[in-house]
Structures are given as C-alpha cells and as structure tokens.
PDB file of C-alpha atoms in Angstrom:
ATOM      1  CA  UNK A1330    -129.908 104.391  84.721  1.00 92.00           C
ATOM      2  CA  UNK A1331    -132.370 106.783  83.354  1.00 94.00           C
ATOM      3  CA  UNK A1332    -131.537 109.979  81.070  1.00 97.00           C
ATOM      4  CA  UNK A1333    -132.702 112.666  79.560  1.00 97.00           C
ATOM      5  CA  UNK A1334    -131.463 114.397  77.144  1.00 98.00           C
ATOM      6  CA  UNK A1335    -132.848 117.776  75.481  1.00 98.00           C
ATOM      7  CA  UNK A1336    -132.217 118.923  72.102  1.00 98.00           C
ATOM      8  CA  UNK A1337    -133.224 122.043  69.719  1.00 96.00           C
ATOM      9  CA  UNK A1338    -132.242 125.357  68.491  1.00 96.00           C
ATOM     10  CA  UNK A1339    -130.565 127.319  70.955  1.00 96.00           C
ATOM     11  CA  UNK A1340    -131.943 130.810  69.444  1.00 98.00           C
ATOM     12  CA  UNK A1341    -135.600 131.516  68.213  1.00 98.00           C
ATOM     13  CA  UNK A1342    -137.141 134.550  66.438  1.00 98.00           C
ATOM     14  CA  UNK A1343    -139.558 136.654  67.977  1.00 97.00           C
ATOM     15  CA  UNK A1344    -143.124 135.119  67.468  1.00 97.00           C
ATOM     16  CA  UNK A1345    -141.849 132.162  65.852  1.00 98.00           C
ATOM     17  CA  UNK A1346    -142.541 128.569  67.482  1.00 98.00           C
ATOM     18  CA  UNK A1347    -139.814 127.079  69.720  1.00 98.00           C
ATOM     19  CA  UNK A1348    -139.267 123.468  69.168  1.00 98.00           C
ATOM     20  CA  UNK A1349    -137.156 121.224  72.089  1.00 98.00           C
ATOM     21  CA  UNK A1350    -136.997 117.272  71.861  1.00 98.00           C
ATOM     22  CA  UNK A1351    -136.414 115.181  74.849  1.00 98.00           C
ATOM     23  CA  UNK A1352    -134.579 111.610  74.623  1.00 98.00           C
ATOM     24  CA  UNK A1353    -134.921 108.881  76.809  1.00 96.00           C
ATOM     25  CA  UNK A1354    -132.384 106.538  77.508  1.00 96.00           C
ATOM     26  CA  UNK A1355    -132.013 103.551  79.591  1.00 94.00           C
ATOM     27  CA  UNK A1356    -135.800 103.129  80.102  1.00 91.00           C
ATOM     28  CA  UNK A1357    -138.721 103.043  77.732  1.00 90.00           C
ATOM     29  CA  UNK A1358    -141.458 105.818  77.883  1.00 91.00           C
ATOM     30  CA  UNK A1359    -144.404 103.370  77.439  1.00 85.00           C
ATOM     31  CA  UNK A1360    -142.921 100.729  79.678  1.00 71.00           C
ATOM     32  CA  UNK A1361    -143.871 102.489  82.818  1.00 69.00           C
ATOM     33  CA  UNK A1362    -146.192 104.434  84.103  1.00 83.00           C
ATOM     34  CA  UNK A1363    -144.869 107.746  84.070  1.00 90.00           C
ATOM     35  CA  UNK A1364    -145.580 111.070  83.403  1.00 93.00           C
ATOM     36  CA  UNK A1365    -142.967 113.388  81.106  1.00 95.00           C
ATOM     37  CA  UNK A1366    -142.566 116.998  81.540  1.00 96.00           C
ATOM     38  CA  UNK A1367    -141.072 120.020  80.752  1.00 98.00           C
ATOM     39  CA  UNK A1368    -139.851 123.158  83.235  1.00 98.00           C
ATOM     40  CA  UNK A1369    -137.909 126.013  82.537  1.00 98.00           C
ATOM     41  CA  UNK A1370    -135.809 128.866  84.237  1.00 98.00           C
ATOM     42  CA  UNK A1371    -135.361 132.267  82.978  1.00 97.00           C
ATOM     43  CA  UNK A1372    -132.028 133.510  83.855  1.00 96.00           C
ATOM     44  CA  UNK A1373    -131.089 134.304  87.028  1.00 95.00           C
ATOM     45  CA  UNK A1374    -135.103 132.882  88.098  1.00 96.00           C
ATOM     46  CA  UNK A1375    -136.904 130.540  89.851  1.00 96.00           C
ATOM     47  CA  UNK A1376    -138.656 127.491  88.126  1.00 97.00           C
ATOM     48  CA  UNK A1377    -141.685 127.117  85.808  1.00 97.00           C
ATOM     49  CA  UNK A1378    -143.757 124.042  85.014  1.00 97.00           C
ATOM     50  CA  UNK A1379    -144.967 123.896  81.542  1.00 97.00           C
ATOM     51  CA  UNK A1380    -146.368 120.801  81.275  1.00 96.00           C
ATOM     52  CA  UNK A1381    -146.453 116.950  80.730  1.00 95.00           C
ATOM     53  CA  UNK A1382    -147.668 113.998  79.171  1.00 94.00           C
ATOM     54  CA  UNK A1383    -148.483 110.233  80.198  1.00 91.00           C
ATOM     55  CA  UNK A1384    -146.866 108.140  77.759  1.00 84.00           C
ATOM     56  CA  UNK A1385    -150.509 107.082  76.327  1.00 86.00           C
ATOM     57  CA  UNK A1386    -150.692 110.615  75.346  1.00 88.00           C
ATOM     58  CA  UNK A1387    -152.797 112.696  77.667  1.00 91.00           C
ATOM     59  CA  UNK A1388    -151.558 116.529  78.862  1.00 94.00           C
ATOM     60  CA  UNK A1389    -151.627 118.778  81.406  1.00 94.00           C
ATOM     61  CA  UNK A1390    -150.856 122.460  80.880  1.00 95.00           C
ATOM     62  CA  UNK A1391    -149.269 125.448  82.934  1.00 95.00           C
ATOM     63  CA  UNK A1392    -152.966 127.347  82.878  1.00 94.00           C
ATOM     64  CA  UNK A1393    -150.574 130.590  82.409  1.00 94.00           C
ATOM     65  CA  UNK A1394    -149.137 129.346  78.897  1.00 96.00           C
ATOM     66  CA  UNK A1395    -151.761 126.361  78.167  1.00 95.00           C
ATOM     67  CA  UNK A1396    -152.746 128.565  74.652  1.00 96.00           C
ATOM     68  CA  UNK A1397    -149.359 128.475  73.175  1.00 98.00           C
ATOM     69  CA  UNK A1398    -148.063 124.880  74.460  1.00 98.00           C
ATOM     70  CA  UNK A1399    -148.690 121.224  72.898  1.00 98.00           C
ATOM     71  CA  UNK A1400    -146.715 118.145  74.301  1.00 98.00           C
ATOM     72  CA  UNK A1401    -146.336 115.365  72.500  1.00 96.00           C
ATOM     73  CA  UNK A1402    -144.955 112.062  73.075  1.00 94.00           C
ATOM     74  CA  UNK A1403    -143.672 109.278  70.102  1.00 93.00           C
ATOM     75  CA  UNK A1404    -142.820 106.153  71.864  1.00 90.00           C
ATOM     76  CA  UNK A1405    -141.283 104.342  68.663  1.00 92.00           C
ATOM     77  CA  UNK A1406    -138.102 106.903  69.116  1.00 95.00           C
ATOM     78  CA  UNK A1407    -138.608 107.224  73.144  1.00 95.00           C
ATOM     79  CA  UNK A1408    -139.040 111.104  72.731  1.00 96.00           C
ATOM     80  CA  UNK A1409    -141.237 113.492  73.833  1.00 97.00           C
ATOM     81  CA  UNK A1410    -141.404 117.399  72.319  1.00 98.00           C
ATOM     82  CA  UNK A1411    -142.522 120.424  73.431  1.00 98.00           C
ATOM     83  CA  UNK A1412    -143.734 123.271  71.006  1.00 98.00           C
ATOM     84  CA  UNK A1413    -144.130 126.624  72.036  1.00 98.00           C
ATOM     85  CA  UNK A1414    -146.139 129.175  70.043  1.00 97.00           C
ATOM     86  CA  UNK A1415    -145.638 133.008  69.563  1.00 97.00           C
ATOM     87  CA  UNK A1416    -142.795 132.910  71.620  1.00 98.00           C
ATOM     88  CA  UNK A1417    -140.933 136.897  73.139  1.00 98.00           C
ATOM     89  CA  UNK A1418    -138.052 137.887  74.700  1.00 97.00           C
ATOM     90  CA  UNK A1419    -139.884 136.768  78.115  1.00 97.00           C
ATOM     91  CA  UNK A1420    -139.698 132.875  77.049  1.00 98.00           C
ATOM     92  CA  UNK A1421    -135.842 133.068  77.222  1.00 98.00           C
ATOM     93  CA  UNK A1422    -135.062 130.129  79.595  1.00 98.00           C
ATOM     94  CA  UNK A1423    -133.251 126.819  80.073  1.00 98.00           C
ATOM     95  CA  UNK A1424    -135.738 124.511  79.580  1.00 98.00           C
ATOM     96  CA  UNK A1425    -135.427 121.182  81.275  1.00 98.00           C
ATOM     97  CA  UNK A1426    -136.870 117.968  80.741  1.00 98.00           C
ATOM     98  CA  UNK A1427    -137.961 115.463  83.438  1.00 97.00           C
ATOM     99  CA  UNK A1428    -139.918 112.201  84.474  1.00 95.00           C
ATOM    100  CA  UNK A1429    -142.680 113.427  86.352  1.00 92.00           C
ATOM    101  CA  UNK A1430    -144.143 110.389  88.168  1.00 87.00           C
ATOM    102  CA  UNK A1431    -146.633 107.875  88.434  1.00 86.00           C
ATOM    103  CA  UNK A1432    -149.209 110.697  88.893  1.00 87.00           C
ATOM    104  CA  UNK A1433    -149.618 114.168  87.630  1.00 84.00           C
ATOM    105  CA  UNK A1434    -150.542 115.515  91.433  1.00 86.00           C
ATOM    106  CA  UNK A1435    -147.697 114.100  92.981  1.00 83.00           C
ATOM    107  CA  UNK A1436    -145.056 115.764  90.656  1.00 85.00           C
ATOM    108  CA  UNK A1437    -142.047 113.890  91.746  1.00 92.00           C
ATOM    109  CA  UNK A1438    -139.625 115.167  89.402  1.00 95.00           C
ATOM    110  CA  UNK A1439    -136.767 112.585  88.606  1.00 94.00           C
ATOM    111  CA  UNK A1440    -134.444 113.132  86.814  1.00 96.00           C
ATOM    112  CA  UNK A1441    -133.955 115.856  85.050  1.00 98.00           C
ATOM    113  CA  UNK A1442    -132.286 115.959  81.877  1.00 98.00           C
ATOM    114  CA  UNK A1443    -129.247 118.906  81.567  1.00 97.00           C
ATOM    115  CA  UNK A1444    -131.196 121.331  80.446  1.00 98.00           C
ATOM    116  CA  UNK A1445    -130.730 124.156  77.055  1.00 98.00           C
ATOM    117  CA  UNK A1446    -130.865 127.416  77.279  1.00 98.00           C
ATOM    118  CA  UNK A1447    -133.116 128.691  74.286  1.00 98.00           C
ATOM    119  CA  UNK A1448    -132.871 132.537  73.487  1.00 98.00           C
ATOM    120  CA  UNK A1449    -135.410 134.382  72.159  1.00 98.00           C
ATOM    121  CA  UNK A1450    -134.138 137.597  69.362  1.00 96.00           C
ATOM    122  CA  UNK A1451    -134.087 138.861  66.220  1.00 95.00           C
TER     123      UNK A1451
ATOM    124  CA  UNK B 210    -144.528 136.053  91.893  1.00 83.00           C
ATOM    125  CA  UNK B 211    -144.867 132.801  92.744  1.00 89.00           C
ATOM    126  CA  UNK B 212    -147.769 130.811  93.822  1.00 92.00           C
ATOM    127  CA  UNK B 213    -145.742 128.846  96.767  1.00 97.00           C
ATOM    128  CA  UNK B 214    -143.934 131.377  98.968  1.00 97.00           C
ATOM    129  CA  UNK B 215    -140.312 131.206  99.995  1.00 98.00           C
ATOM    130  CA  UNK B 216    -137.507 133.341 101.883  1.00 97.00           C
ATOM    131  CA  UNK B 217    -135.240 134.872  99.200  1.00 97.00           C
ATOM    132  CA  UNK B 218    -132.362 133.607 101.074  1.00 97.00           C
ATOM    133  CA  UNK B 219    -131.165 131.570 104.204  1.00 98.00           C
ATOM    134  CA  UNK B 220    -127.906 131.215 105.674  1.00 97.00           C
ATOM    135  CA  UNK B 221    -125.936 129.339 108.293  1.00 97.00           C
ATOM    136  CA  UNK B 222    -122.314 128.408 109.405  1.00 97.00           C
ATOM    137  CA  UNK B 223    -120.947 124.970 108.820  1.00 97.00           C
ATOM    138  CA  UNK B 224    -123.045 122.522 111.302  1.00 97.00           C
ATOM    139  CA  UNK B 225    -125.727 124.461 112.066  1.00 97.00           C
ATOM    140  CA  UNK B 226    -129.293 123.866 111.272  1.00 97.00           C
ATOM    141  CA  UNK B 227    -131.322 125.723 109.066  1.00 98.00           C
ATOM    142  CA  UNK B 228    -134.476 125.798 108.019  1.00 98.00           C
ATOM    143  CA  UNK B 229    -136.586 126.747 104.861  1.00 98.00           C
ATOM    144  CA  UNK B 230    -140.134 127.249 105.045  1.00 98.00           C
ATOM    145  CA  UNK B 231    -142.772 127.406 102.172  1.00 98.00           C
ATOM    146  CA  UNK B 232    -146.650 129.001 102.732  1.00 98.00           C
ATOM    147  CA  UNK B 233    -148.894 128.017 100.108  1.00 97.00           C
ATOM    148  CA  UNK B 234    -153.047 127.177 100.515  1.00 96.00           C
ATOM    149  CA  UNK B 235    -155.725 124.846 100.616  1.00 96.00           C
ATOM    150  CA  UNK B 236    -155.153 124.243  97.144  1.00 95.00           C
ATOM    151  CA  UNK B 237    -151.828 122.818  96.870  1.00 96.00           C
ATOM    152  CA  UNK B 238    -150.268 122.605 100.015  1.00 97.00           C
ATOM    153  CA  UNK B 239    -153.454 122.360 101.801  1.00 96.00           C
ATOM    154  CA  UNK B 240    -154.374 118.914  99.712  1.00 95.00           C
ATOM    155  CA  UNK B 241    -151.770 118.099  97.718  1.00 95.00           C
ATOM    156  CA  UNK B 242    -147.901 116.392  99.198  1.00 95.00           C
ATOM    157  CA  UNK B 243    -144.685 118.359  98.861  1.00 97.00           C
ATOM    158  CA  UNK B 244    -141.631 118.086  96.904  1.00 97.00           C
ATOM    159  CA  UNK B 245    -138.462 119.807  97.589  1.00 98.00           C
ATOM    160  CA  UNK B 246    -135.414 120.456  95.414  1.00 98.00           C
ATOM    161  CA  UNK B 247    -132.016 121.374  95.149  1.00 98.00           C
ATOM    162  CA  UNK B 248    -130.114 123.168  92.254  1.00 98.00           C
ATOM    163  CA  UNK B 249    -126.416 123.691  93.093  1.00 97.00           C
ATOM    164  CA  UNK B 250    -124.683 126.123  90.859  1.00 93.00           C
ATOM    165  CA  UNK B 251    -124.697 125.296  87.442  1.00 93.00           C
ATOM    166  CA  UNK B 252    -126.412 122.225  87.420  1.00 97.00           C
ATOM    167  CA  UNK B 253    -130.074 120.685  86.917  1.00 98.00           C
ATOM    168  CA  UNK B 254    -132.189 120.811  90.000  1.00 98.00           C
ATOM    169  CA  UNK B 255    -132.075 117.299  91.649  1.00 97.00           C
ATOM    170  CA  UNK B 256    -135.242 115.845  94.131  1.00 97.00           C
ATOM    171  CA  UNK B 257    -134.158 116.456  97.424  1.00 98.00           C
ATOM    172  CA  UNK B 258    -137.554 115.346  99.622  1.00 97.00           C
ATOM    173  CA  UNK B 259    -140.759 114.084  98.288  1.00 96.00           C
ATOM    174  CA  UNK B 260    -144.263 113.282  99.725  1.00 95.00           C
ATOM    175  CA  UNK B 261    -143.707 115.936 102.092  1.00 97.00           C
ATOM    176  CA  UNK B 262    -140.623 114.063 103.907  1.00 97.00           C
ATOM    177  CA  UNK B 263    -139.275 111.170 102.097  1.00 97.00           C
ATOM    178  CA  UNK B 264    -135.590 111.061 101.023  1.00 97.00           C
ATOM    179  CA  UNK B 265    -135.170 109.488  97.772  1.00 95.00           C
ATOM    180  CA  UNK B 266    -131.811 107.017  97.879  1.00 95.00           C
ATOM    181  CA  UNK B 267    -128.964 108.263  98.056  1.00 95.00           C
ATOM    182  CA  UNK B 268    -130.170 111.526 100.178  1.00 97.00           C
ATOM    183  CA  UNK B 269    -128.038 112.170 103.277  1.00 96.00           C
ATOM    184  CA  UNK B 270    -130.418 111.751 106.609  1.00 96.00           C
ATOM    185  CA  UNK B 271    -129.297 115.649 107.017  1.00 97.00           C
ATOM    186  CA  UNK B 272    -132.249 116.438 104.698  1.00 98.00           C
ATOM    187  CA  UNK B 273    -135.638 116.512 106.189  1.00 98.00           C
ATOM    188  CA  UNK B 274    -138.741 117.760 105.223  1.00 98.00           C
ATOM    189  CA  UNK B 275    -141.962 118.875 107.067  1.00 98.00           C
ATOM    190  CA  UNK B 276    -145.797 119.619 106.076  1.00 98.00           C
ATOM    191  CA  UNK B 277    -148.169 121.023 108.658  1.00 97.00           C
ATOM    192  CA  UNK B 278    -151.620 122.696 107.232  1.00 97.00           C
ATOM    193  CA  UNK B 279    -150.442 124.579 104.457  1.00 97.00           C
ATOM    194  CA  UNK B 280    -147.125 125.441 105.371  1.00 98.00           C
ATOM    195  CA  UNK B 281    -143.647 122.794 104.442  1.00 98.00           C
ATOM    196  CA  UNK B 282    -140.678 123.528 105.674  1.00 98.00           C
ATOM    197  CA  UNK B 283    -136.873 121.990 104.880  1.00 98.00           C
ATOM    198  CA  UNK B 284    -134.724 121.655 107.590  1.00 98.00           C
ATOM    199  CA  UNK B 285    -131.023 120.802 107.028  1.00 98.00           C
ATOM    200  CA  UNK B 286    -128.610 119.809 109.943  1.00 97.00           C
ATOM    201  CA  UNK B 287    -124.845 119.770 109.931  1.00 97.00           C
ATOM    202  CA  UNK B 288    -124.547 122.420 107.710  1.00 97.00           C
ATOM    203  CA  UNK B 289    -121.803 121.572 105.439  1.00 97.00           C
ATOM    204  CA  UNK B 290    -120.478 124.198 102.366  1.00 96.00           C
ATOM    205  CA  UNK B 291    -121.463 122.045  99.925  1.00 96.00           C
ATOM    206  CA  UNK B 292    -124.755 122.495 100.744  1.00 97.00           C
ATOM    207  CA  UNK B 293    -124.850 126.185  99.422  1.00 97.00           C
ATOM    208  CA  UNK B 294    -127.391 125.844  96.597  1.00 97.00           C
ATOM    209  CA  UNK B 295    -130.366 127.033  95.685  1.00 98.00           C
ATOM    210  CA  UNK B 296    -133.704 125.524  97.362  1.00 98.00           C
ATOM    211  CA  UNK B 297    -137.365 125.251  95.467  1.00 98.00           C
ATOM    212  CA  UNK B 298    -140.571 123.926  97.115  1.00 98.00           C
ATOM    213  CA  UNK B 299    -143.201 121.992  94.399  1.00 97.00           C
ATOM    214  CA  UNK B 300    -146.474 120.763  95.297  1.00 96.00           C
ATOM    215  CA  UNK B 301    -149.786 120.296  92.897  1.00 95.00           C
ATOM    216  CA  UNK B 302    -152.309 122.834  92.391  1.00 95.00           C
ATOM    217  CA  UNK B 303    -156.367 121.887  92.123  1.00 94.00           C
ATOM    218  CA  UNK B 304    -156.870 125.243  90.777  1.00 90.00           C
ATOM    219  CA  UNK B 305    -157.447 125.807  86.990  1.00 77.00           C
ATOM    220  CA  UNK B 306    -157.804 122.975  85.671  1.00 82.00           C
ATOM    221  CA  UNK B 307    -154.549 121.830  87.990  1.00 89.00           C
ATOM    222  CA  UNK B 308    -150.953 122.166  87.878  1.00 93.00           C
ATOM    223  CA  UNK B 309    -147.418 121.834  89.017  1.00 95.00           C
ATOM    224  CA  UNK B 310    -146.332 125.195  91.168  1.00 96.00           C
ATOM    225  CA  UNK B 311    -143.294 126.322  92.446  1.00 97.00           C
ATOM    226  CA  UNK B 312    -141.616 128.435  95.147  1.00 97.00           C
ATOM    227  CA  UNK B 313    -139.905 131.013  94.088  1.00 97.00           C
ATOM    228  CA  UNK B 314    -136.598 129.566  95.546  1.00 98.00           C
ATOM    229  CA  UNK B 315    -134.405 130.131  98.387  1.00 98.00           C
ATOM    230  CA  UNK B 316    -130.620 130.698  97.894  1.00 98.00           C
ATOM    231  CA  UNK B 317    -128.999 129.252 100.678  1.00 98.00           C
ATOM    232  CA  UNK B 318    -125.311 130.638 101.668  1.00 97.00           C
ATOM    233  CA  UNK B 319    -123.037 128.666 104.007  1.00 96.00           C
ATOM    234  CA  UNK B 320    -121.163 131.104 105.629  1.00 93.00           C
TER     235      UNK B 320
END
C-alpha cells in the first residue's frame, strides 16, 4: 500500500525558505507514471495546490506562487521536496503531500500523506 | 476566494439526501473532469469521486457525483453522522499556464 510521508521544520523565519520532504513507501516514484504534488491548508481554510512533478522531472506551478516554488524529485531515495522562497506569516499551513495521477489535468489526488503544519514567525 | 465556487455549508438529518454543488467555467469545469473530496475532522482529505462520477474502491454507492456544463454537484444519500466532514471540489484549470483549483469547501453538518 502506498504512503506518504512529509517531513521538515515545523517553524520558519519570516523571509527565510521553507523546506518539506516527501517519502514514498510501498511504491517507487519512477516505476509508474505518476505525477507528485504538494497542497496546503491554512488554518481553519480551504485547500491550495502548489504544485507537482512527473517523476522524470518536469513541473507545474500554482501561477499565484510559481516565483517562489521549485519541486524537485530524487528517485534514488523515492523523495520528492518542495522549497518555498521568501516565505510570511500568510504561508502558515499544513502542507500535504500527494500522488497526483497519470496526468497533470486530471488531478486525481491519491493518497495523501498526513500532512505538517509549518508556522511561519520570528 | 476561490476559483471553483461552493456553499459554505450544507446540512441534513440522518438519511436524507443532500447535495453539494460547485460553479466553475469553461476553463476548468467547462473542459476539464471533476474530482471531489472529503476531509473529516482532523484528518488528510481522502478522494471521494473522480472523473466527474467515479467512486474509487472502497467508496460507499451513497457517494455520487455529477457534471453538467460547468457546474458538478455531490449528492450523498442516506445521510449517516459520520458523514459530517468537510467537502472540496478540484478540477484542472487551462488558464495561466494551467493548474490544479479548488472549491473553497463545504462543511457539511448532520444534524
């Protein structure tokens, strides 16, 4: 069965890059066909898609954050990291990671991983 | 706000239907399927329905989902309290370059 797992500092300084990792276990990233993404949910908010990669490397960004977000995948440790740039107070979230699907316009997101809540403050 | 547009909130009493609708436009909606998912409290959201009305296994045949133009809608039938989660509508977006958008959510309280 297919996990995810994120991992990362919980609590990030005010314009300071936020780093999250995502492990996959029980499948291989570049075994399949899939696309790997990130979302995230302010507290007490609805969802936001930040982005994904195919496992041969290509990305698609949220057009909204697209200037301070690079995916990237390493398939010898079946991981895939998000980076986000700059980051304020407004970037607090729990940030999930997902499979995405077989194609980047059908986002069929499954499964998600637990998700961490990352705080942004001084 | 959000690009897809949802009720803030939705209720019913144990077995009842109820439905949740989602308004979008040509560009995602309009062209592009529908997911829809399901966060109970706490928790990860989990796929509910995907290309517009396909239950992934494991799905109870309660769930069904609905696209017509650019307009989805989730219907759910024999209400039960376990139900009482929070509801988000996903579809692509050609705009920009593309991307994944969302609905803003609708909570959904089994009275």
């Amino acid at each position: 069965q297919l996990q995810l797992q994120e991992s990362g500092p919980g609590l990030v300084k005010p314009s300071e890059t936020l780093s999250l990792t995502c492990t996959v276990s029980g499948g291989s990233i570049s075994s399949s066909s899939y696309y790997w993404g990130w979302i995230r949910q302010p507290p007490g908010k609805g969802l936001e898609w930040i982005g994904s990669i195919y496992y041969s490397g290509s990305t698609y960004y949220n057009p909204s954050l697209k200037s301070r977000v690079t995916i990237s995948v390493d398939t010898s440790k079946n991981q895939f990291s998000l980076k986000l740039s700059s980051v304020t107070a407004a970037d607090t979230a729990v940030y999930y990671c997902a499979r995405q699907g077989t194609t980047v316009t059908t986002p069929l997101i499954d499964p998600w991983g637990q998700g961490t809540l990352v705080t942004v403050s001084s | 706000q959000s690009v897809l547009t949802q009720p803030p909130s939705a209720s019913g009493t144990p077995g009842q239907r109820v439905t949740i609708s989602c308004s979008g436009s040509s560009s995602n909606i309009g062209s592009n399927t529908v997911n829809w998912y399901q966060q109970l409290p706490g928790t990860a959201p989990k796929l509910l329905i995907y290309s517009n009305n396909q239950r992934p296994s494991g799905v109870p045949d309660r769930f069904s989902g609905s696209k017509s133009g650019t307009s989805a809608s989730l219907a759910i039938s024999g209400l039960q309290s376990e139900d009482e989660a929070d509801y988000y509508c996903a579809a692509w977006d050609d705009s920009l370059n593309g991307s994944v958008v969302f609905g803003g959510g609708t909570k959904l309280t089994v009275l």
